[in-house]
Tab-separated table of C-alpha atoms and ligand atoms in Angstrom:
chain	number	residue	atom	x	y	z
A	66	UNK	CA	-5.750	2.071	-16.208
A	67	UNK	CA	-6.686	5.667	-15.855
A	68	UNK	CA	-7.647	5.999	-11.801
A	69	UNK	CA	-3.796	4.913	-10.009
A	70	UNK	CA	-4.641	1.868	-7.773
A	71	UNK	CA	-2.854	4.039	-5.003
A	72	UNK	CA	-6.174	6.322	-4.145
A	73	UNK	CA	-4.383	9.065	-4.848
A	74	UNK	CA	-6.864	10.545	-7.197
A	75	UNK	CA	-4.413	11.436	-10.104
A	76	UNK	CA	-4.308	9.085	-13.135
A	77	UNK	CA	-1.936	6.413	-13.291
A	78	UNK	CA	0.197	7.510	-15.557
A	79	UNK	CA	0.775	11.071	-14.048
A	80	UNK	CA	1.313	9.059	-10.282
A	81	UNK	CA	2.801	5.278	-9.929
A	82	UNK	CA	3.948	4.331	-13.223
A	83	UNK	CA	7.136	6.168	-13.575
A	84	UNK	CA	8.237	4.955	-10.656
A	85	UNK	CA	7.345	1.562	-10.599
A	86	UNK	CA	9.112	1.658	-13.999
A	87	UNK	CA	12.376	2.731	-12.584
A	88	UNK	CA	12.056	6.312	-12.052
A	89	UNK	CA	13.405	7.845	-8.449
A	90	UNK	CA	10.905	8.189	-6.353
A	91	UNK	CA	10.583	11.911	-5.655
A	92	UNK	CA	9.300	11.135	-1.523
A	93	UNK	CA	8.987	7.985	0.623
A	94	UNK	CA	4.652	9.009	0.463
A	95	UNK	CA	5.532	8.414	-3.463
A	96	UNK	CA	7.709	5.885	-2.867
A	97	UNK	CA	5.313	3.725	-0.720
A	98	UNK	CA	2.261	4.518	-2.581
A	99	UNK	CA	3.599	2.597	-5.774
A	100	UNK	CA	4.506	-0.169	-3.827
A	101	UNK	CA	0.971	-0.558	-2.788
A	102	UNK	CA	0.418	0.301	-6.308
A	103	UNK	CA	2.252	-3.047	-6.998
A	104	UNK	CA	1.536	-4.814	-4.003
A	105	UNK	CA	-2.510	-4.127	-5.399
A	106	UNK	CA	-1.357	-5.606	-8.732
A	107	UNK	CA	0.136	-8.426	-8.006
A	108	UNK	CA	4.340	-6.836	-9.204
A	109	UNK	CA	6.963	-9.135	-7.519
A	110	UNK	CA	9.525	-7.529	-8.889
A	111	UNK	CA	8.852	-4.173	-8.220
A	112	UNK	CA	8.285	-5.252	-4.692
A	113	UNK	CA	11.493	-6.570	-4.461
A	114	UNK	CA	13.548	-4.136	-6.289
A	115	UNK	CA	12.097	-1.572	-4.255
A	116	UNK	CA	13.165	-3.375	-1.547
A	117	UNK	CA	16.711	-1.799	0.794
A	118	UNK	CA	18.937	-4.833	0.211
A	119	UNK	CA	19.679	-5.381	3.633
A	120	UNK	CA	16.182	-6.827	4.532
A	121	UNK	CA	15.435	-8.011	1.074
A	122	UNK	CA	13.117	-11.603	1.529
A	123	UNK	CA	15.163	-13.630	-1.321
A	124	UNK	CA	11.961	-14.087	-2.822
A	125	UNK	CA	8.025	-13.104	-1.924
A	126	UNK	CA	4.752	-14.976	-2.423
A	127	UNK	CA	1.964	-12.790	-2.205
A	128	UNK	CA	-1.318	-14.166	-1.176
A	129	UNK	CA	-3.723	-14.834	-4.143
A	130	UNK	CA	-6.963	-14.160	-2.394
A	131	UNK	CA	-6.079	-10.284	-1.712
A	132	UNK	CA	-7.914	-7.882	-3.276
A	133	UNK	CA	-6.983	-3.629	-1.870
A	134	UNK	CA	-9.602	-1.290	-1.630
A	135	UNK	CA	-8.477	1.698	-0.240
A	136	UNK	CA	-5.188	3.636	1.142
A	137	UNK	CA	-4.848	6.870	3.182
A	138	UNK	CA	-1.025	8.546	3.961
A	139	UNK	CA	-1.509	9.208	7.567
A	140	UNK	CA	1.719	11.324	8.043
A	141	UNK	CA	4.844	11.205	6.014
A	142	UNK	CA	8.734	12.971	6.572
A	143	UNK	CA	11.885	12.946	5.219
A	144	UNK	CA	15.066	14.313	6.724
A	145	UNK	CA	18.347	13.360	4.314
A	146	UNK	CA	18.581	10.292	3.463
A	147	UNK	CA	15.953	8.716	5.723
A	148	UNK	CA	11.871	9.034	5.747
A	149	UNK	CA	9.240	7.509	7.351
A	150	UNK	CA	5.176	6.520	5.992
A	151	UNK	CA	2.290	6.192	7.953
A	152	UNK	CA	-0.702	4.882	6.511
A	153	UNK	CA	-3.886	2.782	6.723
A	154	UNK	CA	-4.799	0.044	3.834
A	155	UNK	CA	-7.456	-1.721	3.580
A	156	UNK	CA	-7.954	-5.107	1.567
A	157	UNK	CA	-10.617	-8.420	1.875
A	158	UNK	CA	-7.912	-11.424	2.032
A	159	UNK	CA	-10.745	-14.495	1.556
A	160	UNK	CA	-14.049	-13.283	2.929
A	161	UNK	CA	-12.761	-11.533	5.977
A	162	UNK	CA	-12.085	-7.389	5.076
A	163	UNK	CA	-9.285	-5.952	7.257
A	164	UNK	CA	-7.204	-2.732	7.988
A	165	UNK	CA	-3.510	-2.621	7.533
A	166	UNK	CA	-1.980	0.105	9.749
A	167	UNK	CA	1.389	0.364	9.595
A	168	UNK	CA	4.436	3.065	9.983
A	169	UNK	CA	7.818	2.175	7.206
A	170	UNK	CA	11.166	3.350	7.428
A	171	UNK	CA	13.032	4.195	4.098
A	172	UNK	CA	15.884	4.772	3.214
A	173	UNK	CA	17.403	6.974	-0.426
A	174	UNK	CA	20.506	5.226	-1.615
A	175	UNK	CA	21.705	6.447	-5.132
A	176	UNK	CA	18.726	8.650	-5.586
A	177	UNK	CA	15.682	5.960	-5.023
A	178	UNK	CA	14.011	5.614	-2.108
A	179	UNK	CA	13.705	2.431	-0.835
A	180	UNK	CA	11.589	-0.075	1.609
A	181	UNK	CA	13.653	-0.966	5.168
A	182	UNK	CA	10.594	-2.071	7.285
A	183	UNK	CA	7.725	-1.679	9.244
A	184	UNK	CA	5.595	-2.282	12.388
A	185	UNK	CA	2.086	-3.670	10.750
A	186	UNK	CA	-0.795	-3.967	12.979
A	187	UNK	CA	-4.133	-5.935	11.434
A	188	UNK	CA	-7.804	-5.268	12.647
A	189	UNK	CA	-10.412	-7.873	11.427
A	190	UNK	CA	-13.225	-5.237	10.230
A	191	UNK	CA	-16.773	-6.269	11.557
A	192	UNK	CA	-19.184	-3.326	10.097
A	193	UNK	CA	-22.931	-3.081	10.888
A	194	UNK	CA	-25.237	-4.175	8.096
A	195	UNK	CA	-26.146	-0.320	7.535
A	196	UNK	CA	-22.557	0.702	7.640
A	197	UNK	CA	-20.788	1.989	5.072
A	198	UNK	CA	-19.572	-0.932	2.782
A	199	UNK	CA	-16.179	-1.272	2.991
A	200	UNK	CA	-15.228	-1.907	-0.652
A	201	UNK	CA	-16.171	2.249	-1.147
A	202	UNK	CA	-19.312	1.804	-3.116
A	203	UNK	CA	-20.982	4.101	-1.277
A	204	UNK	CA	-24.121	1.554	-0.692
A	205	UNK	CA	-24.980	-0.112	2.878
A	206	UNK	CA	-22.991	-3.270	3.840
A	207	UNK	CA	-26.439	-5.482	4.096
A	208	UNK	CA	-27.065	-4.050	0.156
A	209	UNK	CA	-23.318	-5.171	-1.497
A	210	UNK	CA	-20.660	-6.925	-0.444
A	211	UNK	CA	-22.008	-7.736	3.392
B	552	ZN	ZN1	-0.103	6.361	-7.880
B	553	ZN	ZN1	-19.460	-3.127	-1.579
């Protein structure tokens, strides 16, 4: 894997790989990125491990027909052991495209940032025929995935 799945533009080995392997994330944003990568690549164990014990589900089933296409961090802050990250992510589920808009809260425990919860909003995307394709190909929607 060369480019990191979290769309940072960095190589996987310089971005999410170490965090997913167990190294402490240096910031809530980096933890958020590693969790996006884990969602995109089906790493359920890591998603549970990086979930704060107070809100962690006992098990997690990822939907099988979901593909992730983009992540944009719109805001990130941290104060002492608390962090907050706002982001937009784009995904395709079955044949529908959605934008996920979420602000997530994180807490640091023993050097490790962990996800607490977030307020997710899902927006169904309906591009026009001549709009750029949602998959990021830079082709027109009608000539690509539309
Ligand atoms: Zn990454
Ligand atoms: Zn496309």
